[in-house]
mmCIF file of C-alpha atoms in Angstrom:
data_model
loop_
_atom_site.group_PDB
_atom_site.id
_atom_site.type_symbol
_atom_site.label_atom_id
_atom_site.label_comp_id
_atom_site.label_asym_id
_atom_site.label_seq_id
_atom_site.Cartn_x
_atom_site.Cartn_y
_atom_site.Cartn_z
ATOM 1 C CA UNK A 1 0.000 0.000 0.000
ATOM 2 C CA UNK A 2 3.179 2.296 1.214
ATOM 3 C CA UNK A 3 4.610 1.680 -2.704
ATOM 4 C CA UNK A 4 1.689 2.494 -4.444
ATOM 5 C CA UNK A 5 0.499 5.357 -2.129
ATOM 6 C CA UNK A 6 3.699 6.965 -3.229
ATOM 7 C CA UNK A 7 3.582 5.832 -7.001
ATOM 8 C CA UNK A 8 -0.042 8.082 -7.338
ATOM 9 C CA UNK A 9 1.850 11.003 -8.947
ATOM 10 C CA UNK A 10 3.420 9.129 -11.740
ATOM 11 C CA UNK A 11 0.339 6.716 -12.415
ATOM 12 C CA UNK A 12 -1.398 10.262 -13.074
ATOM 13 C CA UNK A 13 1.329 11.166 -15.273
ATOM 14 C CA UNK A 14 1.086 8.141 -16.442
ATOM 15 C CA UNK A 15 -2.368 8.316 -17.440
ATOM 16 C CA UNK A 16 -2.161 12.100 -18.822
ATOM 17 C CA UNK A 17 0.615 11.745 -20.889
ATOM 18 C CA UNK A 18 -1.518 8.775 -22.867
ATOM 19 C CA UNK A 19 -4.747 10.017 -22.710
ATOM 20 C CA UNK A 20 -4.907 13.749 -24.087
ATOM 21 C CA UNK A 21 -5.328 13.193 -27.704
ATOM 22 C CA UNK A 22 -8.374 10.339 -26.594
ATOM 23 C CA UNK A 23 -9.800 12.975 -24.379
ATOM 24 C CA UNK A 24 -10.782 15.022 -27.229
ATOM 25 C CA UNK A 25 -12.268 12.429 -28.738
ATOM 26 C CA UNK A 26 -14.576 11.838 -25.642
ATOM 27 C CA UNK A 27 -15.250 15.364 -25.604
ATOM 28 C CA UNK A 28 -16.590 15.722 -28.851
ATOM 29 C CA UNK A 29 -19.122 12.203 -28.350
ATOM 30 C CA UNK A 30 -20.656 14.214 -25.595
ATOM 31 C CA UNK A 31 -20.949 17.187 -27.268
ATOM 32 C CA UNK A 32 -22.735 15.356 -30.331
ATOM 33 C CA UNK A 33 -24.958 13.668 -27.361
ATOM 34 C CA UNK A 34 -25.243 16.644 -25.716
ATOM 35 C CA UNK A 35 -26.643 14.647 -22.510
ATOM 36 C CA UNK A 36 -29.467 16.352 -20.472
ATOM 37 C CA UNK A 37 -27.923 14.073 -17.606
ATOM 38 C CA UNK A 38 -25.370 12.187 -16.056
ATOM 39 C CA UNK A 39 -25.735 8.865 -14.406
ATOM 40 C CA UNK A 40 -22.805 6.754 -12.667
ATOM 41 C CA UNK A 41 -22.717 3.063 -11.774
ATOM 42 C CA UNK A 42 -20.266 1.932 -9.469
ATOM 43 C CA UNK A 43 -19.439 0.266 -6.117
ATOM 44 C CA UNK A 44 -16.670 0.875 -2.899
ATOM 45 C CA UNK A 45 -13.822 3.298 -3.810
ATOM 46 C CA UNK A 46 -15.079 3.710 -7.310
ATOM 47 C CA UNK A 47 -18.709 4.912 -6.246
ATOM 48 C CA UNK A 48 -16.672 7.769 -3.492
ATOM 49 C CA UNK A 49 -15.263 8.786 -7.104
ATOM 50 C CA UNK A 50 -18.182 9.131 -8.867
ATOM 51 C CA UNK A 51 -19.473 11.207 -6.104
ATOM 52 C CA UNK A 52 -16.544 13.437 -6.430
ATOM 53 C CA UNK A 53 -17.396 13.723 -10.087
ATOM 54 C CA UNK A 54 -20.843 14.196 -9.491
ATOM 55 C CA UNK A 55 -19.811 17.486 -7.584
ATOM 56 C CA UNK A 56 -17.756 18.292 -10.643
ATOM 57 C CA UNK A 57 -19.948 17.884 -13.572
ATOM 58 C CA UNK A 58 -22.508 19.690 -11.943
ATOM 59 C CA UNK A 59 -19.811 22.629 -10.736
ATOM 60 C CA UNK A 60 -18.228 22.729 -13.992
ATOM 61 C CA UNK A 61 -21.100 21.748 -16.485
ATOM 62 C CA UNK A 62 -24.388 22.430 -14.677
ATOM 63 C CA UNK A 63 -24.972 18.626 -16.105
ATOM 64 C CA UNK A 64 -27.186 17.131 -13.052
ATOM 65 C CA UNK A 65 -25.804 13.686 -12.351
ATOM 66 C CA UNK A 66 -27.294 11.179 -10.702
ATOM 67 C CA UNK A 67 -26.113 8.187 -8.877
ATOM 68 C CA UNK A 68 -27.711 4.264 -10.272
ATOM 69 C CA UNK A 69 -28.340 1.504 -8.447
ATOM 70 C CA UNK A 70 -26.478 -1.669 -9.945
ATOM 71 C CA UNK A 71 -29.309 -3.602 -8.819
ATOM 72 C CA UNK A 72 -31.749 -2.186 -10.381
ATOM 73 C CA UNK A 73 -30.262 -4.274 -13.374
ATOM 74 C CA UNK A 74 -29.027 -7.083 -11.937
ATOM 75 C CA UNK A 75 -31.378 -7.995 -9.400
ATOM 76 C CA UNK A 76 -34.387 -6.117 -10.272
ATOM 77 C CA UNK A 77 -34.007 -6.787 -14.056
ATOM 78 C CA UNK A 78 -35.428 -2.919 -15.608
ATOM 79 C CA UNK A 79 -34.170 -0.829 -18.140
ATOM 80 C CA UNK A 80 -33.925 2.760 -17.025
ATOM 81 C CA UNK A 81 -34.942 5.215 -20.300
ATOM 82 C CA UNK A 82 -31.668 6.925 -20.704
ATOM 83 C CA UNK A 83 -31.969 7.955 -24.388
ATOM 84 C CA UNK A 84 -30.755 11.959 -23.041
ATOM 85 C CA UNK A 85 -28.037 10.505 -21.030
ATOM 86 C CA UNK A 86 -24.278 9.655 -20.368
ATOM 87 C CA UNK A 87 -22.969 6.759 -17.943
ATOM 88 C CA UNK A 88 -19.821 6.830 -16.548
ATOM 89 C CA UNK A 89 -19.178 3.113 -15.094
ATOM 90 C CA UNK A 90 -16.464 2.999 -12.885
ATOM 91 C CA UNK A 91 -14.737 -0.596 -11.699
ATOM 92 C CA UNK A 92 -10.928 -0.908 -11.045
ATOM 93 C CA UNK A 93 -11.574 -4.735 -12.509
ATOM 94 C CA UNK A 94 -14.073 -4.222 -14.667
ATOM 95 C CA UNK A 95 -15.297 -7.468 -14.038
ATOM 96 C CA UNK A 96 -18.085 -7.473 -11.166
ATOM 97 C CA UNK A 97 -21.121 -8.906 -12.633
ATOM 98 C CA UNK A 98 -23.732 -6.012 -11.165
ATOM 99 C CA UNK A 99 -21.688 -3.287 -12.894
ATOM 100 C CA UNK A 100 -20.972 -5.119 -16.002
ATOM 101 C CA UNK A 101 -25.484 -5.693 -15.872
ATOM 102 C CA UNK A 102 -25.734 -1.930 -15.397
ATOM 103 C CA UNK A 103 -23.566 -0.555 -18.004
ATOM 104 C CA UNK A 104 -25.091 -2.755 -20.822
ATOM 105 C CA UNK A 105 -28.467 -1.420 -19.325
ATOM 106 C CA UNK A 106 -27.930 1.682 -19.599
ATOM 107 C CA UNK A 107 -26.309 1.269 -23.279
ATOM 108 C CA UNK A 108 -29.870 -0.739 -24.219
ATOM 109 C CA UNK A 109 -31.644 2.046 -22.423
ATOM 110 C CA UNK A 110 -30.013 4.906 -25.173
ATOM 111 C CA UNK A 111 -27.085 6.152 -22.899
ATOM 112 C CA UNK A 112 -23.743 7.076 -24.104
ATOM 113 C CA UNK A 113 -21.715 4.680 -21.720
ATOM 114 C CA UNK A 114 -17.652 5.388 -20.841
ATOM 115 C CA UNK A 115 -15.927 2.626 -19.085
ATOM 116 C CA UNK A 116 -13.652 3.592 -16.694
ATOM 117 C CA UNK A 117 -11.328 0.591 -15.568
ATOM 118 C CA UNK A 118 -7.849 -0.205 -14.701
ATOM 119 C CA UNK A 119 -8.425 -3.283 -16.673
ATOM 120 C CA UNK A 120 -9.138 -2.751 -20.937
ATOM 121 C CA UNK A 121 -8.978 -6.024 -21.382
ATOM 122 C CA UNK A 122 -12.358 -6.451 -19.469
ATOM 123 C CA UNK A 123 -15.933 -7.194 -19.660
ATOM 124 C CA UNK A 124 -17.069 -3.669 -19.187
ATOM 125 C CA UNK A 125 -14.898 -2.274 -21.859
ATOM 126 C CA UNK A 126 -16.849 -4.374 -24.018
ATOM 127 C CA UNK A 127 -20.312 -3.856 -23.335
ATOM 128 C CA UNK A 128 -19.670 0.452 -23.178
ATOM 129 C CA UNK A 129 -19.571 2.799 -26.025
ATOM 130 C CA UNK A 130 -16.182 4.118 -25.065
ATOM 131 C CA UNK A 131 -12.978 2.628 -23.060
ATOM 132 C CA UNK A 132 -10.990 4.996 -20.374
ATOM 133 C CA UNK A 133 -7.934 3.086 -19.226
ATOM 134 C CA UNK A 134 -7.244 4.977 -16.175
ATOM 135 C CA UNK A 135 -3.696 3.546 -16.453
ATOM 136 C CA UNK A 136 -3.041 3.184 -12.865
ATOM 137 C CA UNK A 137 -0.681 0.009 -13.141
ATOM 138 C CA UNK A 138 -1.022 -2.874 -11.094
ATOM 139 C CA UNK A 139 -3.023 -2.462 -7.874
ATOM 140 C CA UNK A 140 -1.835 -5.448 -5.392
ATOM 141 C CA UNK A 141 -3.153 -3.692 -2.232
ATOM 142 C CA UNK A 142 -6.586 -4.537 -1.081
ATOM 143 C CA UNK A 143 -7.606 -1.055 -0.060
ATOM 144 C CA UNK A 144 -7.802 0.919 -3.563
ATOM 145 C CA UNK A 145 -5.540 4.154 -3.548
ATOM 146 C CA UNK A 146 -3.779 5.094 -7.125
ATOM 147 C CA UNK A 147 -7.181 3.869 -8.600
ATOM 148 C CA UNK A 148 -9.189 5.524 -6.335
ATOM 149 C CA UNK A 149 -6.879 9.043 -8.185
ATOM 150 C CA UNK A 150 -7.069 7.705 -11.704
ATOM 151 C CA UNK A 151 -10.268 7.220 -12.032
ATOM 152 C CA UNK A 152 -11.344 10.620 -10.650
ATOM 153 C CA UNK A 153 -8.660 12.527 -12.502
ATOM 154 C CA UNK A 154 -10.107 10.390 -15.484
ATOM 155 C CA UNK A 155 -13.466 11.849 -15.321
ATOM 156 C CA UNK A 156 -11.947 15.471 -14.763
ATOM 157 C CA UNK A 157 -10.297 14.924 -18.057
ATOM 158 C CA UNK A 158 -13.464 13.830 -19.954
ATOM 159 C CA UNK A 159 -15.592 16.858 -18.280
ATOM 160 C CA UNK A 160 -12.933 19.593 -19.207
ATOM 161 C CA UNK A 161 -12.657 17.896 -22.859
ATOM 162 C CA UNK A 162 -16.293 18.003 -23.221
ATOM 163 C CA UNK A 163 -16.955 21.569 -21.658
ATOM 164 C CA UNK A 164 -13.835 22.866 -23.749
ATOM 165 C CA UNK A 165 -12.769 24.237 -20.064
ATOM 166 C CA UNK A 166 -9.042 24.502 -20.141
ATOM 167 C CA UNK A 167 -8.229 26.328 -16.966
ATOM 168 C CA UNK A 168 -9.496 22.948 -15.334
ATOM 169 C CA UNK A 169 -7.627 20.806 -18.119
ATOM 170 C CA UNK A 170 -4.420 22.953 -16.984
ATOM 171 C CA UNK A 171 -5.045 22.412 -13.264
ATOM 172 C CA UNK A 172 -5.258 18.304 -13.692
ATOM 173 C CA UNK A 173 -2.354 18.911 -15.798
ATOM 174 C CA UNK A 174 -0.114 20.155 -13.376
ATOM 175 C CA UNK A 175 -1.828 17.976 -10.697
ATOM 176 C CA UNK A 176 1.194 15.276 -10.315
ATOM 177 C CA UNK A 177 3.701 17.753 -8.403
ATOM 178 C CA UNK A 178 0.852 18.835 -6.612
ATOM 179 C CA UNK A 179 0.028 15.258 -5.511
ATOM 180 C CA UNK A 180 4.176 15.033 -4.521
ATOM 181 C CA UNK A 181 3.863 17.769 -2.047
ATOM 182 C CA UNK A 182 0.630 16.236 -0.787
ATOM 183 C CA UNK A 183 2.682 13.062 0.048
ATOM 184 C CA UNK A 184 4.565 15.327 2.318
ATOM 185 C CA UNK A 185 2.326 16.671 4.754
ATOM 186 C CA UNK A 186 2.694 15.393 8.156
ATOM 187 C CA UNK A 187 -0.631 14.697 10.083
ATOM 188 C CA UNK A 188 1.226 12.846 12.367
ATOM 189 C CA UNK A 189 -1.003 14.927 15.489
ATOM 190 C CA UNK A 190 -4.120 13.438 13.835
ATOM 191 C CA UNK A 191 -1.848 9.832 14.483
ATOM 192 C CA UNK A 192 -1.733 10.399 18.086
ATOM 193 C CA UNK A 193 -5.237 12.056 18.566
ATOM 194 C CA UNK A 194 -6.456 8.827 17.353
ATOM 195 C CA UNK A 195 -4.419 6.732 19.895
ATOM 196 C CA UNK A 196 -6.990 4.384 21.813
ATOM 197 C CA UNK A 197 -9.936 5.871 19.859
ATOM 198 C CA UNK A 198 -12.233 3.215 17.601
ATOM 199 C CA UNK A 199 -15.150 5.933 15.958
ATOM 200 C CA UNK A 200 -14.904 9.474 14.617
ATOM 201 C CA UNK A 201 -16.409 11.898 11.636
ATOM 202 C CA UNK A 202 -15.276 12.646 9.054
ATOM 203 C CA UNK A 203 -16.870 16.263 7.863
ATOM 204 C CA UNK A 204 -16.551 17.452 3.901
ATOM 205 C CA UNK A 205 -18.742 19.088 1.766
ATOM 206 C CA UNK A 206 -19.246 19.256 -2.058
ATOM 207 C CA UNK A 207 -16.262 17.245 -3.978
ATOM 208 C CA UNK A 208 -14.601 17.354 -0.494
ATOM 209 C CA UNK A 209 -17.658 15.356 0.788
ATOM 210 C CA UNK A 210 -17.099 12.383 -1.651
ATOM 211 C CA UNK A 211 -13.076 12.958 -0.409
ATOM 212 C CA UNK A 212 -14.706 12.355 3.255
ATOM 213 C CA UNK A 213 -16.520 9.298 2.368
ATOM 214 C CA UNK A 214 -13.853 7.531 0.834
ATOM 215 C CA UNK A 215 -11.228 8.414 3.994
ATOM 216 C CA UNK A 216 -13.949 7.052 5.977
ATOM 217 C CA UNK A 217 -13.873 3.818 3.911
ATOM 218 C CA UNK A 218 -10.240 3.357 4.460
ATOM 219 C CA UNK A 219 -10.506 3.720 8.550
ATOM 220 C CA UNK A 220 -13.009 0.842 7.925
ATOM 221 C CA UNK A 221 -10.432 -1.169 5.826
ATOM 222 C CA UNK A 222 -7.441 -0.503 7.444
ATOM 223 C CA UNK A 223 -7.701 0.568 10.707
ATOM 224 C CA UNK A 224 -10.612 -1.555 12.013
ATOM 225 C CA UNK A 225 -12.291 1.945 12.743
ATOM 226 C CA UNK A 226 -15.791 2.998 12.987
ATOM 227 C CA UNK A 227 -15.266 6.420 10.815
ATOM 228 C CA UNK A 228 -18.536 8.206 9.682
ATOM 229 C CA UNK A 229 -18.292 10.942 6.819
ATOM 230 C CA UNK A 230 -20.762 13.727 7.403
ATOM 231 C CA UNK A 231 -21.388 16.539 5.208
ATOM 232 C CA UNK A 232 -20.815 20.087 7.163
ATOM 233 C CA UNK A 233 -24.198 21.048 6.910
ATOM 234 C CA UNK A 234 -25.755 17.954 7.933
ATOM 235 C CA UNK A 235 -23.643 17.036 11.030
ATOM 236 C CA UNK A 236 -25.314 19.499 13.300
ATOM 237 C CA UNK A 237 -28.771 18.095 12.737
ATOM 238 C CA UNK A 238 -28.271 15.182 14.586
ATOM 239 C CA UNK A 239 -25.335 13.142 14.777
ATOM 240 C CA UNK A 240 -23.417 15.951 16.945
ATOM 241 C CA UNK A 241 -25.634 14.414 19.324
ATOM 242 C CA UNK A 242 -22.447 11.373 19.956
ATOM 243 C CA UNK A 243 -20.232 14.252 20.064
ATOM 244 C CA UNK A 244 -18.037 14.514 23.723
ATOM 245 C CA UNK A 245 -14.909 15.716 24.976
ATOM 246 C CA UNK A 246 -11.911 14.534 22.954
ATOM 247 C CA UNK A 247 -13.776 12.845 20.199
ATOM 248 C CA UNK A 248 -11.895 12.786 16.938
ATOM 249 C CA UNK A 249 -13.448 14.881 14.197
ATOM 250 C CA UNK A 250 -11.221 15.267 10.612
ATOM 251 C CA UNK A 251 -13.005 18.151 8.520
ATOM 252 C CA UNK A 252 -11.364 18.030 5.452
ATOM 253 C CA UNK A 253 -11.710 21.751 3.675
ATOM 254 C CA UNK A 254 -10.403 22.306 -0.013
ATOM 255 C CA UNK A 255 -9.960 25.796 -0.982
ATOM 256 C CA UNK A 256 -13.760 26.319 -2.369
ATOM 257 C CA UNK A 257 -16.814 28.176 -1.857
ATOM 258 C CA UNK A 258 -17.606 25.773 0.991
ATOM 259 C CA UNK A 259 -14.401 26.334 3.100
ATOM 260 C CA UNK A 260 -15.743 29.088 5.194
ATOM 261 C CA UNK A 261 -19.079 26.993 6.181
ATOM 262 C CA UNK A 262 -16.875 23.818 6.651
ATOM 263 C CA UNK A 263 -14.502 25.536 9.146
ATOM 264 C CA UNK A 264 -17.524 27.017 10.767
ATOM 265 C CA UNK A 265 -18.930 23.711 11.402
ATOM 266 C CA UNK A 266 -15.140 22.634 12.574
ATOM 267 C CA UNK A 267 -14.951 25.522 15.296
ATOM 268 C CA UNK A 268 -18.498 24.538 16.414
ATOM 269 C CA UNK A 269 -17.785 21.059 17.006
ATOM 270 C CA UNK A 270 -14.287 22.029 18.898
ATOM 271 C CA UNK A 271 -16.325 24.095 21.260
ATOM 272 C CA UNK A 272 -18.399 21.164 22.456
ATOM 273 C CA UNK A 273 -14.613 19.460 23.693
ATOM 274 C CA UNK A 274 -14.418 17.472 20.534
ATOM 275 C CA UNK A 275 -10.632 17.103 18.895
ATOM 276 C CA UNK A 276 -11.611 18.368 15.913
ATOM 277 C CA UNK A 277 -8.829 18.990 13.332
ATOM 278 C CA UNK A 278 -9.103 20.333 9.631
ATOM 279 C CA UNK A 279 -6.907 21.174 6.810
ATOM 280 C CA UNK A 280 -7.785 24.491 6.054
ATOM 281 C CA UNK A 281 -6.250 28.339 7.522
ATOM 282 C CA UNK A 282 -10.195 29.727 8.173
ATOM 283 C CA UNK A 283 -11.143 27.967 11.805
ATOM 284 C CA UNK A 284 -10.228 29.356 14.990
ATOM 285 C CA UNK A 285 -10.806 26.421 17.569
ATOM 286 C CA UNK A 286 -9.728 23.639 15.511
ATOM 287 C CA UNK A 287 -6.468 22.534 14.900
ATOM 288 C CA UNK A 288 -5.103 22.822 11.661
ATOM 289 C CA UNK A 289 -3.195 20.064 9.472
ATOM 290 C CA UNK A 290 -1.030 20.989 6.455
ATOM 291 C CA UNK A 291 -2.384 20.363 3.243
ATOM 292 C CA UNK A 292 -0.989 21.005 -0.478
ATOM 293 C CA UNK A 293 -3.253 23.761 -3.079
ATOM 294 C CA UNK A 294 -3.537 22.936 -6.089
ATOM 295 C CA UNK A 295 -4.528 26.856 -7.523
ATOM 296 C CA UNK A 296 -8.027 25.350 -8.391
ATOM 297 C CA UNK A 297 -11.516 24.297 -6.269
ATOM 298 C CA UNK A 298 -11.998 21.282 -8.232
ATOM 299 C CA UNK A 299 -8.506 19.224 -8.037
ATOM 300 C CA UNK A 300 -7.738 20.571 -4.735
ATOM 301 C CA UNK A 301 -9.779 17.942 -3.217
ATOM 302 C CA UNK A 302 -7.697 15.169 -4.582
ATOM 303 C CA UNK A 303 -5.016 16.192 -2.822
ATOM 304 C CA UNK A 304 -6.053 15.960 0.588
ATOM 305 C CA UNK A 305 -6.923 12.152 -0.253
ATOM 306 C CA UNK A 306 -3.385 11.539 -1.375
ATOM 307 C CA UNK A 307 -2.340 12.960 1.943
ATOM 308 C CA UNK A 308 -4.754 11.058 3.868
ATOM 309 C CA UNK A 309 -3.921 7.886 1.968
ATOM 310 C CA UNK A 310 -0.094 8.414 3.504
ATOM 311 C CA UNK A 311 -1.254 9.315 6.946
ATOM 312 C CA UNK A 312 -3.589 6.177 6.973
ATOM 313 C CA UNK A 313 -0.987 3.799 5.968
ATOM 314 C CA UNK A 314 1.141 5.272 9.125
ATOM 315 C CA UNK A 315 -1.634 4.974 10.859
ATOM 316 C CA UNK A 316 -2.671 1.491 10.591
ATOM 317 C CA UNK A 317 1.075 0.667 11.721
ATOM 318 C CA UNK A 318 1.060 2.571 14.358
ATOM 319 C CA UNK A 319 -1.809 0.928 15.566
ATOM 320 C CA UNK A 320 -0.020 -2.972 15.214
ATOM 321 C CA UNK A 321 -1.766 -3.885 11.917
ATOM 322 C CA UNK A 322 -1.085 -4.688 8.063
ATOM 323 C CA UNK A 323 -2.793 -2.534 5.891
ATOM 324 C CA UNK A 324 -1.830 -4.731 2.848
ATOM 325 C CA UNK A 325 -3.616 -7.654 4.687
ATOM 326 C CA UNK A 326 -6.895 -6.381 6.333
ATOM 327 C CA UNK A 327 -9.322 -8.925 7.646
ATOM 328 C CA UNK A 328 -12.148 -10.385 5.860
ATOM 329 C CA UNK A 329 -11.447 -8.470 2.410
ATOM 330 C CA UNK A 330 -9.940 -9.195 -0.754
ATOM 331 C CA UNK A 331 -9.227 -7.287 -4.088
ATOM 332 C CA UNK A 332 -11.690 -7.736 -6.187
ATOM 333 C CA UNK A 333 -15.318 -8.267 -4.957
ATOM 334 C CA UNK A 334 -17.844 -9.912 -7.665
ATOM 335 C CA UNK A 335 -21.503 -8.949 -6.906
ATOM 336 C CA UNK A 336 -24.286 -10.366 -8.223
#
């Protein structure tokens, strides 16, 4: 996991440097489809993507995207009607059999389809319109990392292709010495905050939201704990209600319109006793972790998963376990 933590800048270099004349290509399909909608189909790590690209087709596009249900395919056996529509269908593997029903659903049903797998060789690259090797290289580790970044780096390449936007094409561009100085940052107080502590939030919103959902996965995987991600404007409705003196909160804040609100939220929950740290320079009561910018709202997110991807790995060690061997998981999970 270490190794391929640190090998996420090149794999997006990797993946940039072979993809930029194909991205163009995707562009103009969904400009001659010009989609009224977006749907996604995925599961695990690549679902916490396509939340993060939900956030950033809608952002970027004003393209409402919307979320499917494998299921509904696979176990409920109906064809959506997605004749105004593009699916992005995310799987590392390409090969589980609910994702693989999906896609060639949504294909039947009139949608444009894009694959996006770290496998071309694969069952889902066959039954979509268009193949997106995320080139990540091989992923031995059980909990997804360099994936988890190709795949949403990926879709940031076919939204700035298709909305012609090349201040974001620039920023994912220059997004691998970003992700370098994101391996950097030391959260090593988080480490020790967390000593003898199984449960804590995770607070994001927008993109940074799908960021928090995925860092709460990896607790799960690695760490054997009970992490809950929480958007900053939900957390206070009811949930705060667990909150006591020294319980852990991460509020991970990109440099967006929803800092301000996040590190509101942050201060709020400090002043109830809770540890509550965040990586932004806005809150007064929390304390603050180092994080890397990126110079735009919509890769900056990205970056604080590469750093908590480091931090994690440290801290499952630190804590007397292998994250390269958690319990009861394996790579790639087939479901029906």
């Amino acid at each position: 996991m270490r190794r391929e933590i640190e090998a996420i800048p090149d794999a997006v270099t990797g993946f940039l440097q072979g993809s930029e004349r194909l991205a163009e290509g995707w562009g103009i399909r969904l400009r001659q489809k010009d989609p009224a909608f977006v749907v996604t189909v995925a599961r695990g790590s690549s679902d916490h993507a396509a939340s993060y690209l939900k956030y950033a087709f809608e952002i970027a596009a004003g393209i409402p995207v919307a979320s499917i249900g494998p299921s509904v395919a696979s176990i409920y056996n109906v064809r959506l009607k997605l004749k105004g529509a593009a699916c992005l269908a995310i799987s590392q593997s390409g090969q589980s059999p609910d994702i693989l029903r999906m896609a060639q659903s949504a294909r039947e049903g009139g949608a444009l389809t894009f694959a996006l797998t770290n496998t071309p060789a694969s069952p889902l690259a066959e039954v979509c319109d268009e193949l997106v090797d995320i080139a990540a290289g091989p992923e031995r580790s059980v909990a997804a990392t360099k994936t988890f970044v190709n795949s949403a780096v990926a879709g940031l390449m076919i939204l700035a292709a298709w909305a012609r936007d090349d201040g974001l094409r620039n920023a994912v561009h220059a997004l691998p010495e970003k992700l370098r100085d994101a391996l950097a940052c030391d959260w090593s107080e988080l480490c020790e905050a967390l000593d003898g502590r199984q449960s804590l939030f995770i607070l994001g919103r927008g993109p940074a939201f799908a960021i928090a959902n995925e860092a709460a996965l990896k607790f799960k995987e690695t760490c054997a704990i009970q992490a809950e991600a929480y958007s900053a404007a939900e957390v206070m409705h009811g949930p705060v209600s667990i909150v006591g003196k020294n319980f852990p909160v991460l509020a991970l804040a990109a440099r967006d319109a929803a800092e301000r609100s996040t590190g509101e939220t942050a201060d709020r929950l400090a002043g109830k006793g809770a540890a509550v740290f965040i990586t932004g320079d806005g809150a007064k009561a929390a304390s603050r972790l180092p994080f890397a910018s990126t110079g735009h709202p919509l890769t900056g997110p990205l970056a604080l998963i590469v750093s908590f991807y480091s931090f994690i790995e440290t801290l499952a060690r630190r804590r007397g376990l292998d994250p390269d061997r958690p319990a009861n998981l394996k790579k790639v999970t087939e479901t029906e």
